[in-house]
mmCIF file of C-alpha atoms in Angstrom:
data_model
loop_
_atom_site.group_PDB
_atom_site.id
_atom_site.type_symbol
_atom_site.label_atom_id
_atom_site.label_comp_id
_atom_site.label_asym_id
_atom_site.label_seq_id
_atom_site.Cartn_x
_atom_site.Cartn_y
_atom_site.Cartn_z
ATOM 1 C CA UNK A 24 111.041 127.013 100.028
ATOM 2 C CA UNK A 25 110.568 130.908 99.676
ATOM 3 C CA UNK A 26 107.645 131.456 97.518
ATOM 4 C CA UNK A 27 104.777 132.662 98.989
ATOM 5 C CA UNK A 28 101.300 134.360 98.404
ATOM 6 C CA UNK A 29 99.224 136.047 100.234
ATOM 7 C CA UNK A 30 96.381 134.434 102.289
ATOM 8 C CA UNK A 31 93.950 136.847 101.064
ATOM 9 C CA UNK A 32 95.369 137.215 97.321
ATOM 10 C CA UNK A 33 93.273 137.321 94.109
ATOM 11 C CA UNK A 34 94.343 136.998 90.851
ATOM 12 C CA UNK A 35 96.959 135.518 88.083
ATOM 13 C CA UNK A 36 100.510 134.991 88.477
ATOM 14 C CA UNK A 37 102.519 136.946 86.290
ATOM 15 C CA UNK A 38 105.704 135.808 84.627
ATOM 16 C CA UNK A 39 108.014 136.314 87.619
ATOM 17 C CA UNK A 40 105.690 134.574 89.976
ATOM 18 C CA UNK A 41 105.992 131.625 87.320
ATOM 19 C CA UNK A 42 109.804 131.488 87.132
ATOM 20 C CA UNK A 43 110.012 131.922 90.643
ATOM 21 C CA UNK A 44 107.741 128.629 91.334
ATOM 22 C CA UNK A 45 110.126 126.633 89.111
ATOM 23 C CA UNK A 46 113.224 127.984 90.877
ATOM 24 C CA UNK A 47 111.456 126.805 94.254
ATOM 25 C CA UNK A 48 110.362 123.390 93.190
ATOM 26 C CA UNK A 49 106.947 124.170 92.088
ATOM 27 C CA UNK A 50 107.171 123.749 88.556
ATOM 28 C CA UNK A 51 109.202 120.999 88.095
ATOM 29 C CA UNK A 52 110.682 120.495 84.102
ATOM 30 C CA UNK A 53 112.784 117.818 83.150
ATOM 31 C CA UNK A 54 114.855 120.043 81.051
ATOM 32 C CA UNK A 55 115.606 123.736 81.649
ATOM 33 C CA UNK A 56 112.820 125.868 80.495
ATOM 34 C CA UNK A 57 113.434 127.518 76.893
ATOM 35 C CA UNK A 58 113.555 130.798 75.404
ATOM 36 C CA UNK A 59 109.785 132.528 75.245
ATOM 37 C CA UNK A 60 108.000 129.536 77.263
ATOM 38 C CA UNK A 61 107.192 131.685 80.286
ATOM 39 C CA UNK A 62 104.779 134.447 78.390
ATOM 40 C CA UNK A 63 103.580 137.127 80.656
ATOM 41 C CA UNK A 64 100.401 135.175 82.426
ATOM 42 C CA UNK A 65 101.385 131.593 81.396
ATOM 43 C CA UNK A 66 103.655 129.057 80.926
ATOM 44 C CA UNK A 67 104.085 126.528 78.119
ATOM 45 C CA UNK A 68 104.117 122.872 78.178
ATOM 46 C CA UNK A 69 106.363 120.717 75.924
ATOM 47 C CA UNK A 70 105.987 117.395 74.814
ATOM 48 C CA UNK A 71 107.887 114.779 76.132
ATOM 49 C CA UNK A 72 110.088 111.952 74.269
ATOM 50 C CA UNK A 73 106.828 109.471 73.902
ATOM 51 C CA UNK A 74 103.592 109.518 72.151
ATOM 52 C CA UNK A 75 100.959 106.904 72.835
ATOM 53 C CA UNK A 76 97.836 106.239 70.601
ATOM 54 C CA UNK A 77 95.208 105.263 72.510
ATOM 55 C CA UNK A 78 91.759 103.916 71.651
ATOM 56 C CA UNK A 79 89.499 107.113 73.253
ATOM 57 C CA UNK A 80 89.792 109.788 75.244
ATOM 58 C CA UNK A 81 89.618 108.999 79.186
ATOM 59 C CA UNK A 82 89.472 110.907 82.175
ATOM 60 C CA UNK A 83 91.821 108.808 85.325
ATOM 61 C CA UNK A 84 88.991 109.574 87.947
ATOM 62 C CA UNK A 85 89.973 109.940 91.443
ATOM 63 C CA UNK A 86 92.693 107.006 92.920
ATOM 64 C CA UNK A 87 93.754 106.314 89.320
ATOM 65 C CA UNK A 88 96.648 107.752 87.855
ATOM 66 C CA UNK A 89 97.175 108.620 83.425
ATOM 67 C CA UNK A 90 99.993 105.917 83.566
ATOM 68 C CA UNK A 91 97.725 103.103 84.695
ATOM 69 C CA UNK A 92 95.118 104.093 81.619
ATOM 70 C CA UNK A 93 97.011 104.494 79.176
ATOM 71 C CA UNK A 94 98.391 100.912 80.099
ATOM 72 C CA UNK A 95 95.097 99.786 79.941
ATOM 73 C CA UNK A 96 93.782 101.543 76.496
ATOM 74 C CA UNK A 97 97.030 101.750 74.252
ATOM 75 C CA UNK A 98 97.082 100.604 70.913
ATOM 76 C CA UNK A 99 101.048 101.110 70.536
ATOM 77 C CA UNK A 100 103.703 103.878 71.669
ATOM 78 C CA UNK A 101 106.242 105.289 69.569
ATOM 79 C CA UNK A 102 109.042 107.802 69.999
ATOM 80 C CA UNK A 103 108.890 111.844 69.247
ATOM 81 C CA UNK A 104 112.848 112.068 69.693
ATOM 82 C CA UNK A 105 112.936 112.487 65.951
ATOM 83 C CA UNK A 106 109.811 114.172 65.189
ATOM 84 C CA UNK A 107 106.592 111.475 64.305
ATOM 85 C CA UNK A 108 103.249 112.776 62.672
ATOM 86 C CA UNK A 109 100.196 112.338 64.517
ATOM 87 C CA UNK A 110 96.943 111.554 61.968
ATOM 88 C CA UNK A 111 93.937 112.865 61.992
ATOM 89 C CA UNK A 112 91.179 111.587 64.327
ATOM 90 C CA UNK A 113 93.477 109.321 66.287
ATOM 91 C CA UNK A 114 94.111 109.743 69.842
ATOM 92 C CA UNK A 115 97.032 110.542 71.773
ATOM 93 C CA UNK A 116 99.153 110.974 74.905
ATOM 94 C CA UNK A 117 101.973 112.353 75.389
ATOM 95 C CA UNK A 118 103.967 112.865 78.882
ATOM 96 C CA UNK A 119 104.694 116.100 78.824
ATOM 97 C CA UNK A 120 108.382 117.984 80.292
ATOM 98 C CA UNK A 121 106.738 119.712 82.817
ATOM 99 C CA UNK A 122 105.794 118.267 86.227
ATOM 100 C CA UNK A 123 103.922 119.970 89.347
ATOM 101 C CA UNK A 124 104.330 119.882 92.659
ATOM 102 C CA UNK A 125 101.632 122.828 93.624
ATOM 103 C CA UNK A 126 101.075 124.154 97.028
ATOM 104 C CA UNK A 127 97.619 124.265 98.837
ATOM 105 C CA UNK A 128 96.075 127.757 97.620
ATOM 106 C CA UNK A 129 97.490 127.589 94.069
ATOM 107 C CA UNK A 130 95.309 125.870 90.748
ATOM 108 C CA UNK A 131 96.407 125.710 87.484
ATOM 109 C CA UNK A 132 94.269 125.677 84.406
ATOM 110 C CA UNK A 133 95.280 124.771 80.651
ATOM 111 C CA UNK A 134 94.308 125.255 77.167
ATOM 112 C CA UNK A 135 96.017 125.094 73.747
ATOM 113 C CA UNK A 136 98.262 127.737 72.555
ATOM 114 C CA UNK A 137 96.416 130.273 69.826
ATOM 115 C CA UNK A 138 98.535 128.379 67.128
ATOM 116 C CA UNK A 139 97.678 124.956 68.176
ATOM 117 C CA UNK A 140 93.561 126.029 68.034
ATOM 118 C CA UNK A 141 94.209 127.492 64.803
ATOM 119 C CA UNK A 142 95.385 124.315 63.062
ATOM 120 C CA UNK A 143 92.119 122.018 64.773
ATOM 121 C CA UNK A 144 94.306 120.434 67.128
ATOM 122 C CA UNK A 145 92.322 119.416 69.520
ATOM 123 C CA UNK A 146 94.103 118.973 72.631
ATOM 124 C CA UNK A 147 93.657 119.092 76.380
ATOM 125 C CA UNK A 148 95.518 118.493 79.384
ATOM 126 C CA UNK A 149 95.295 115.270 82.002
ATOM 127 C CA UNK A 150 96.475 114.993 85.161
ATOM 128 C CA UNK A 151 96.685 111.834 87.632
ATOM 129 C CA UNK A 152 92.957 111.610 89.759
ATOM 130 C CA UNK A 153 91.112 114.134 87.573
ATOM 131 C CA UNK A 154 87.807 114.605 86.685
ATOM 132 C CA UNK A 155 87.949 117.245 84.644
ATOM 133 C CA UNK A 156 90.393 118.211 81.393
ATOM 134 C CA UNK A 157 92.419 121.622 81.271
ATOM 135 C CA UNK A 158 92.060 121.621 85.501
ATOM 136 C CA UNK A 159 95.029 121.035 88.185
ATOM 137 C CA UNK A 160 93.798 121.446 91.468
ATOM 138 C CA UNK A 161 95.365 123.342 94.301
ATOM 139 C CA UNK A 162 98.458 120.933 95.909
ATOM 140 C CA UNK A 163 98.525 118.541 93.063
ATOM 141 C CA UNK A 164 101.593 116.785 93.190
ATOM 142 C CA UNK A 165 102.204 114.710 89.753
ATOM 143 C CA UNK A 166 102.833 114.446 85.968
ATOM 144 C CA UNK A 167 100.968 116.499 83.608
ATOM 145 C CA UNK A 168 99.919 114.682 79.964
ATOM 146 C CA UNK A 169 98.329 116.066 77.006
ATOM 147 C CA UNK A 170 95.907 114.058 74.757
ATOM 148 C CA UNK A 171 96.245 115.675 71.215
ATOM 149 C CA UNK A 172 93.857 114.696 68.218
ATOM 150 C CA UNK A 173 94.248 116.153 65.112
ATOM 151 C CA UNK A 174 91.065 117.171 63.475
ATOM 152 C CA UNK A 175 92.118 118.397 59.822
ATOM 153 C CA UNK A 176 95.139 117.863 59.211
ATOM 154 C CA UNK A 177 98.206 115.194 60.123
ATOM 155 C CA UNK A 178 100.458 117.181 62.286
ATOM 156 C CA UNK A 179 104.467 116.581 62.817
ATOM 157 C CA UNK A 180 105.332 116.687 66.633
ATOM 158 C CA UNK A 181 109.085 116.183 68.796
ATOM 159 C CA UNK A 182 109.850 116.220 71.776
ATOM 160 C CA UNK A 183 110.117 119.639 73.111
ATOM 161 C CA UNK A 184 106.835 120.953 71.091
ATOM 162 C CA UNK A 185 104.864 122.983 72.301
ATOM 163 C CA UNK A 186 101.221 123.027 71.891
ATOM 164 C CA UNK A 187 99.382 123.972 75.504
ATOM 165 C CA UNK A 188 100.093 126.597 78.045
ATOM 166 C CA UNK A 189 99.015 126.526 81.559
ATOM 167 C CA UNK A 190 97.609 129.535 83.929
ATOM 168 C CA UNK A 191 98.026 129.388 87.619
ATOM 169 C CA UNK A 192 95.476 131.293 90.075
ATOM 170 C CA UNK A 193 95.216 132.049 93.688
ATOM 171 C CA UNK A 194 91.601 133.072 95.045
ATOM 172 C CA UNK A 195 88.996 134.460 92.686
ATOM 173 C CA UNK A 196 90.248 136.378 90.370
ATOM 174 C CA UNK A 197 87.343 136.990 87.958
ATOM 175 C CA UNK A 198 86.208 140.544 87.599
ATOM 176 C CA UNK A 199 82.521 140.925 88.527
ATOM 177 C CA UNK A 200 80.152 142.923 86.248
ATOM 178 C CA UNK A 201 80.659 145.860 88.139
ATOM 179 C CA UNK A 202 84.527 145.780 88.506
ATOM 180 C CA UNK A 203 84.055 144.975 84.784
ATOM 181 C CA UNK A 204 81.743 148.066 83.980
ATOM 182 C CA UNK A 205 84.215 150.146 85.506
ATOM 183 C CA UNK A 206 87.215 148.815 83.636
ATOM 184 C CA UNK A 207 85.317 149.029 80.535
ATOM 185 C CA UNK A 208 84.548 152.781 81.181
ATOM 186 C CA UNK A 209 88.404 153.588 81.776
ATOM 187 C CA UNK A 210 90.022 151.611 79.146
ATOM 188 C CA UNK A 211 87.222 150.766 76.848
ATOM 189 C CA UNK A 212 87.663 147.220 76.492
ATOM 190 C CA UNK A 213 86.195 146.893 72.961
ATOM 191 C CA UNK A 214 85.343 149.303 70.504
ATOM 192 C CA UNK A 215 81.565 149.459 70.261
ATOM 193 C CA UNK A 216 79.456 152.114 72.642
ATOM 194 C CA UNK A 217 77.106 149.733 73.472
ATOM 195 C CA UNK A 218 79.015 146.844 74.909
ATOM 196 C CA UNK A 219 77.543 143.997 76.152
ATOM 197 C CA UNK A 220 79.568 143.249 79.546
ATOM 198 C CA UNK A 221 76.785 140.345 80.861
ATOM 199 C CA UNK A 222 78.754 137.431 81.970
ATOM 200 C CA UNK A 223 81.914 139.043 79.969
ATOM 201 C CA UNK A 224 82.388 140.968 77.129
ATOM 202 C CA UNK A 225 80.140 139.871 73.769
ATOM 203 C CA UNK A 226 82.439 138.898 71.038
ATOM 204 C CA UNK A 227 80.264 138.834 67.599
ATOM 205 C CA UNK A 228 81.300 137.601 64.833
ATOM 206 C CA UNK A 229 82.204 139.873 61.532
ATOM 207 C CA UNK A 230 80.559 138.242 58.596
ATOM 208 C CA UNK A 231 80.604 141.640 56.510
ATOM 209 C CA UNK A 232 83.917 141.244 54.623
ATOM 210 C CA UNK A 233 84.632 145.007 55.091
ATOM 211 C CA UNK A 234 87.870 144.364 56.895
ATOM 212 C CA UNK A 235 88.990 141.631 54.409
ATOM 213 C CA UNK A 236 88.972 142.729 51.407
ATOM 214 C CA UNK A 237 86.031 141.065 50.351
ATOM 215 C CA UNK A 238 86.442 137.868 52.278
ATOM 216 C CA UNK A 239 85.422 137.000 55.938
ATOM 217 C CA UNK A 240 87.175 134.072 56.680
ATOM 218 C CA UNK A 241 88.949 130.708 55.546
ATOM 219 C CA UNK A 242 87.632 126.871 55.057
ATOM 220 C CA UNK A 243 89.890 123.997 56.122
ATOM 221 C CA UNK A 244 90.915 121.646 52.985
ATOM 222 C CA UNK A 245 90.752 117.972 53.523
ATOM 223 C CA UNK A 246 93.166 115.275 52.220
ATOM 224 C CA UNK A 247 96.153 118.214 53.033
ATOM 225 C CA UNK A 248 100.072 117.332 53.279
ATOM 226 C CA UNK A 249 101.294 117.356 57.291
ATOM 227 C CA UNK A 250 102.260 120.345 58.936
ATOM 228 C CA UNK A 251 105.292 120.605 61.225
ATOM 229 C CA UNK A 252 103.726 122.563 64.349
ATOM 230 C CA UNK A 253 107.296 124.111 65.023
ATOM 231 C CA UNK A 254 107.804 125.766 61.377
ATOM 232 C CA UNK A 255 106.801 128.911 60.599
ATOM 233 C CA UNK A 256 105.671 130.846 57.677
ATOM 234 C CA UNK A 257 106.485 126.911 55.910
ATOM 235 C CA UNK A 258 103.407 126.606 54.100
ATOM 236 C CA UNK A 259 101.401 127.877 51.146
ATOM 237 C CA UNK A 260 98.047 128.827 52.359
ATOM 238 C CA UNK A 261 95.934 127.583 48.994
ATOM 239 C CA UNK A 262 97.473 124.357 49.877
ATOM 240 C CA UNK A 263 95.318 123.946 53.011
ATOM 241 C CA UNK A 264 92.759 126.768 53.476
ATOM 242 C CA UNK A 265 89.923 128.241 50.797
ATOM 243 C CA UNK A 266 88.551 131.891 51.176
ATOM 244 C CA UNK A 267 85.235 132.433 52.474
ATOM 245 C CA UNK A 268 83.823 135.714 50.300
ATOM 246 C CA UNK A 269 81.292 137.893 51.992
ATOM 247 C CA UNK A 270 77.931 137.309 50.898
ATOM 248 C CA UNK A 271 75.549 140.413 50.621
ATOM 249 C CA UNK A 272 73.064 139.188 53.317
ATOM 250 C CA UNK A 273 76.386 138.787 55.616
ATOM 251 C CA UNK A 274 75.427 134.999 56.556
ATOM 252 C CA UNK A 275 77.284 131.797 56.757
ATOM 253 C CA UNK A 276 76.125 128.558 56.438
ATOM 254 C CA UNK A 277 78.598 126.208 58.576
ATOM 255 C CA UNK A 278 78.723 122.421 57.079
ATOM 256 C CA UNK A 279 78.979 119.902 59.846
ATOM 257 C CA UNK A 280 82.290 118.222 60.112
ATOM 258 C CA UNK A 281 84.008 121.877 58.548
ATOM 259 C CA UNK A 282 86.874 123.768 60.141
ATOM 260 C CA UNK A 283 86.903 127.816 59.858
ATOM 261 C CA UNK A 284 88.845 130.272 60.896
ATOM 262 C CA UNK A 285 86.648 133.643 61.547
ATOM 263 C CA UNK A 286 87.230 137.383 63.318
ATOM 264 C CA UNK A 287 85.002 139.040 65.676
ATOM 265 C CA UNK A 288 82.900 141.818 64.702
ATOM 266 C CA UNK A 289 84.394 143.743 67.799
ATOM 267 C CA UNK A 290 88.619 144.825 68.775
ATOM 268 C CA UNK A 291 89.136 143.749 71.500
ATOM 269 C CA UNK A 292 92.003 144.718 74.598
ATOM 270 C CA UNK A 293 93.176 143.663 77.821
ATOM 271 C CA UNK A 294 95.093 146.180 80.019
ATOM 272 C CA UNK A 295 98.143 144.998 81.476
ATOM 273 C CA UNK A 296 97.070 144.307 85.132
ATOM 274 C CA UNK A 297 94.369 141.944 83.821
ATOM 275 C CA UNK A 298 94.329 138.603 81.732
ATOM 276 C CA UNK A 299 91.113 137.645 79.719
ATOM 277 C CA UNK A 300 89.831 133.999 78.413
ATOM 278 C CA UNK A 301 87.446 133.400 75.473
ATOM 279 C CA UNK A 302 84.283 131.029 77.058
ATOM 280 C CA UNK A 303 81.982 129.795 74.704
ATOM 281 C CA UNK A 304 78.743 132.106 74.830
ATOM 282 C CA UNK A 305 75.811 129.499 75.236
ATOM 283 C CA UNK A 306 75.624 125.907 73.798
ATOM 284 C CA UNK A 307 71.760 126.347 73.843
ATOM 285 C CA UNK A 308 72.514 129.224 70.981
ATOM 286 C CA UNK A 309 73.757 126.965 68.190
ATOM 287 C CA UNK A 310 75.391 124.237 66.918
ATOM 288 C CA UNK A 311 78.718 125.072 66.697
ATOM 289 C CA UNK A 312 81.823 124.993 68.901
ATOM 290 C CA UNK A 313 83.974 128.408 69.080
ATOM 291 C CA UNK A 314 87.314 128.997 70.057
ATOM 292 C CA UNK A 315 89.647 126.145 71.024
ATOM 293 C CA UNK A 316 92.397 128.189 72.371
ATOM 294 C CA UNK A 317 90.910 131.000 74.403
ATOM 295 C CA UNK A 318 93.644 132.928 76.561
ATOM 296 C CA UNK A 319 94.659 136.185 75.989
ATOM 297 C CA UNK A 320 97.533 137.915 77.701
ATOM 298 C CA UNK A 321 97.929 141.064 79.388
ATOM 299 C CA UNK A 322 98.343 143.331 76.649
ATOM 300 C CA UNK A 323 97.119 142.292 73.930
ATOM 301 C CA UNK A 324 95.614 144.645 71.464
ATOM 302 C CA UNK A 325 96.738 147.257 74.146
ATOM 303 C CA UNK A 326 97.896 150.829 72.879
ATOM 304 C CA UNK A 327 100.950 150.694 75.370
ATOM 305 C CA UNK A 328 102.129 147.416 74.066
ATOM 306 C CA UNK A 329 101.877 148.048 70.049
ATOM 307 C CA UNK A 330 98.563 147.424 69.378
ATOM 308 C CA UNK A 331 94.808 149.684 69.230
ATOM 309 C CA UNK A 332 92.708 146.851 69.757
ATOM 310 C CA UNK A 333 92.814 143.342 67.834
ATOM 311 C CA UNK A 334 90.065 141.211 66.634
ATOM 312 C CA UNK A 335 89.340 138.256 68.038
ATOM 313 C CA UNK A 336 89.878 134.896 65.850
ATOM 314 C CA UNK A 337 87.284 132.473 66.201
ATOM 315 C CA UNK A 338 88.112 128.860 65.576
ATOM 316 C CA UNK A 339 84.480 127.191 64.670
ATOM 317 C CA UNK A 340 83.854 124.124 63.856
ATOM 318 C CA UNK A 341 80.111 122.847 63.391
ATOM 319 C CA UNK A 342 78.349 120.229 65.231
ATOM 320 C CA UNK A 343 76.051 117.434 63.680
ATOM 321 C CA UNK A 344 73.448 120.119 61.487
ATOM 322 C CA UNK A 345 74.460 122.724 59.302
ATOM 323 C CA UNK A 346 74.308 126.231 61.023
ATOM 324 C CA UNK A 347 73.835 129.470 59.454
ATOM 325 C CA UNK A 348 75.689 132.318 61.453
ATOM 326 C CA UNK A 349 74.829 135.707 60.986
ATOM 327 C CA UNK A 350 76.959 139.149 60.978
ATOM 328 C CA UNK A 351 76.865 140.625 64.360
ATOM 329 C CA UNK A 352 75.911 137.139 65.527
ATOM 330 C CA UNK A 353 77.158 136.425 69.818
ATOM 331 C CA UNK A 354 79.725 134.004 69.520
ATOM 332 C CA UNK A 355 81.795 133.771 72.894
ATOM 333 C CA UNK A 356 82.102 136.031 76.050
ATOM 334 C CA UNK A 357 85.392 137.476 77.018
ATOM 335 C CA UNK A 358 85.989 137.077 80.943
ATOM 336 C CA UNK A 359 88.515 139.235 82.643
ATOM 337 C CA UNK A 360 90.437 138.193 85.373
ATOM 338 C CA UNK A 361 92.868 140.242 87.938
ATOM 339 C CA UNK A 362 96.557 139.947 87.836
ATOM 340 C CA UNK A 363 98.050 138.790 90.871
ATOM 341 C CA UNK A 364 100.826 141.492 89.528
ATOM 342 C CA UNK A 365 102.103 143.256 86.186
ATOM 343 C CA UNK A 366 103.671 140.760 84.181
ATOM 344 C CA UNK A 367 107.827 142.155 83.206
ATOM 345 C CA UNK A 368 106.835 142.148 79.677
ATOM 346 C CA UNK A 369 103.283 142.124 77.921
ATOM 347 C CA UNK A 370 102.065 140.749 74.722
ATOM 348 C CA UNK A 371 103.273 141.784 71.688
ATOM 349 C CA UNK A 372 106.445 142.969 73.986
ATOM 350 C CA UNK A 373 110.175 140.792 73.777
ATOM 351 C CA UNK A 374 108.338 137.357 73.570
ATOM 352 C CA UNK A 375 107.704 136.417 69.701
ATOM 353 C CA UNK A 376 104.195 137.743 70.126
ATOM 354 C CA UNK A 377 102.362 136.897 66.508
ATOM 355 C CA UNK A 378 99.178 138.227 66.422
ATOM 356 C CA UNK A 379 99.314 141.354 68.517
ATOM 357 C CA UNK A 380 97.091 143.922 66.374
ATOM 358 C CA UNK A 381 95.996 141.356 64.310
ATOM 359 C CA UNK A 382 92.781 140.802 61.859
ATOM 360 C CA UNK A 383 92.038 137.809 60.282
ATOM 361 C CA UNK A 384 95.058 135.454 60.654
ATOM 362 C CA UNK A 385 96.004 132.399 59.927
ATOM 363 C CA UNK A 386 98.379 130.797 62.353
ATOM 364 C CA UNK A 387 101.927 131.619 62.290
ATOM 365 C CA UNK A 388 103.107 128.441 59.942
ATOM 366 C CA UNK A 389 101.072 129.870 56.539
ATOM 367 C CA UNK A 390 102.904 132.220 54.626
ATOM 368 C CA UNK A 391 101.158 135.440 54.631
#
């Protein structure tokens, strides 16, 4: 075995660092990885050839492994050879193609690909002895599942789909607030002169409708017809979202139960030796839950790599009261984290990249 870090090292391993793991063992897929799965701070996960619907949601624990669980809690299992559709508000697990076999000073952390957040697919990754979802801890040797509940609508799955993506760290790799002031002052993270950079960057949200045309944001429909997570640009929009116009006193009332798609106030970039991840801003703040998919790559909204900043879109669903959110309004913190290296190729660069510059966007199967 060849690959190596550094004792001492910090940061994120780029896309290199990724393939090289798999070519030494450490990554371990059943089926040679595909085109685009290794982005440029993160590697995909695919589903595997079996779903299971189970009756909740369960952590293993320490000594207990997913298999012996799901055993335990499954209702029935059925095959995703041919494609199946998942409904909403069930539970599921599915084995997923990718297996790891991590050595002592590497972790690995999940969470659902931007497209996957954008549809309300809630869905997290498991791991034999865990205790927590979305974490792999350093020398985990095992299967990785992922339990996927659809929230709005029915969703199509196969085997081979791709809905998570997984990170993997060495050391401490978040910037502190001074590392972070000075990055801020040489790239100028986000496009406001009086950024708040207190436990990350403040990402507001943008209830004015001046960027869109009049409209800040969309409304899941319920009672919709199943989308297929692997088509793009397949499906009417009207069929499954309604437009949210701008109201004059720039406020939104969430209902509980609802699904929207927002943008943040703010652009937003990360420079190519650093990746960022979206963290909710405070639950004590609201009742509402923000962002379900919350990496961002090096580059993205980056001059060098085709964009000049992005906004942020905020997946928000609210909790058990309605919530009124107001323009300008804190919604999430963007943390910054150190590349272990530069990644080969950055967001929005070679790799299918579809919301590099973006505004408000829907995810990539709606037809624009």
């Amino acid at each position: 075995m060849t690959f190596k870090v550094a004792a001492d090292a910090n940061g994120i391993l780029p896309d290199r660092m990724i393939a090289a793991m798999a070519e030494d063992g450490l990554i371990l897929p059943a089926y040679d990885f595909v085109e685009s799965q290794i982005q440029p701070a993160s590697l995909d996960l695919r589903l595997g050839d079996i779903a299971y619907r189970v009756r909740a949601s369960f952590l293993p624990g320490p000594g207990a492994t997913v298999a012996e669980r799901i055993d335990e809690l499954k209702l029935h299992e059925f095959s995703l050879a041919d494609g199946a559709v998942l409904e909403t508000n069930c539970v599921y697990i599915v084995p997923l193609l990718e297996s790891l076999a991590l050595p002592p000073e590497i972790v690995a952390a999940a969470n659902p690909k931007s497209s996957t957040g954008r549809l309300d697919v809630f869905t997290r990754v498991i791991a034999d002895g865990t205790r927590r979802f979305d974490m792999i801890g350093a020398g985990y040797h095992g299967p990785l599942y992922a339990e996927i509940s659809p929230k709005t609508f029915p969703v199509l799955v196969r085997e081979g789909s791709r809905l998570s993506q997984v990170r993997f760290r060495t050391g401490d790799a978040i910037l502190n607030i001074d590392d972070l002031d000075a990055l801020h002052a040489a790239e100028r993270l986000v496009d406001v002169d009086d950024a708040d950079l207190t436990g990350g960057v403040a990402v507001s949200v943008d209830l004015s409708g001046e960027k869109g045309s009049g409209f800040v944001g969309y409304r899941a429909k319920r009672h919709t017809g199943v989308v297929d997570v692997d088509r793009r640009a397949g499906y009417a929009i009207e069929d499954f979202w309604e437009p949210i116009a701008a109201r004059t006193d720039g406020s939104l009332i969430l209902d509980p139960g609802e699904f929207y798609i927002l943008a943040s106030k703010e652009a937003v970039q990360v420079p190519p030796d650093y990746a960022a991840e979206m963290v909710p801003f405070d639950p004590l703040v609201g009742e509402f839950r923000v962002h379900y998919a919350g990496f961002f790559d090096p580059g993205f909204g980056y001059a060098g790599a085709g964009g000049q900043g992005a906004r942020a879109v905020l997946e928000v669903r609210s909790r058990e009261v309605p919530f009124i959110l107001e323009h300008g309004q804190i919604v999430g913190r963007l943390v910054y984290e150190k590349m272990l290296a530069r990644p080969d190729a950055m967001y929005g660069q070679r790799i299918g990249s579809n919301y590099q510059a973006q505004g408000l966007k829907l995810s990539k199967h709606f037809r624009v």
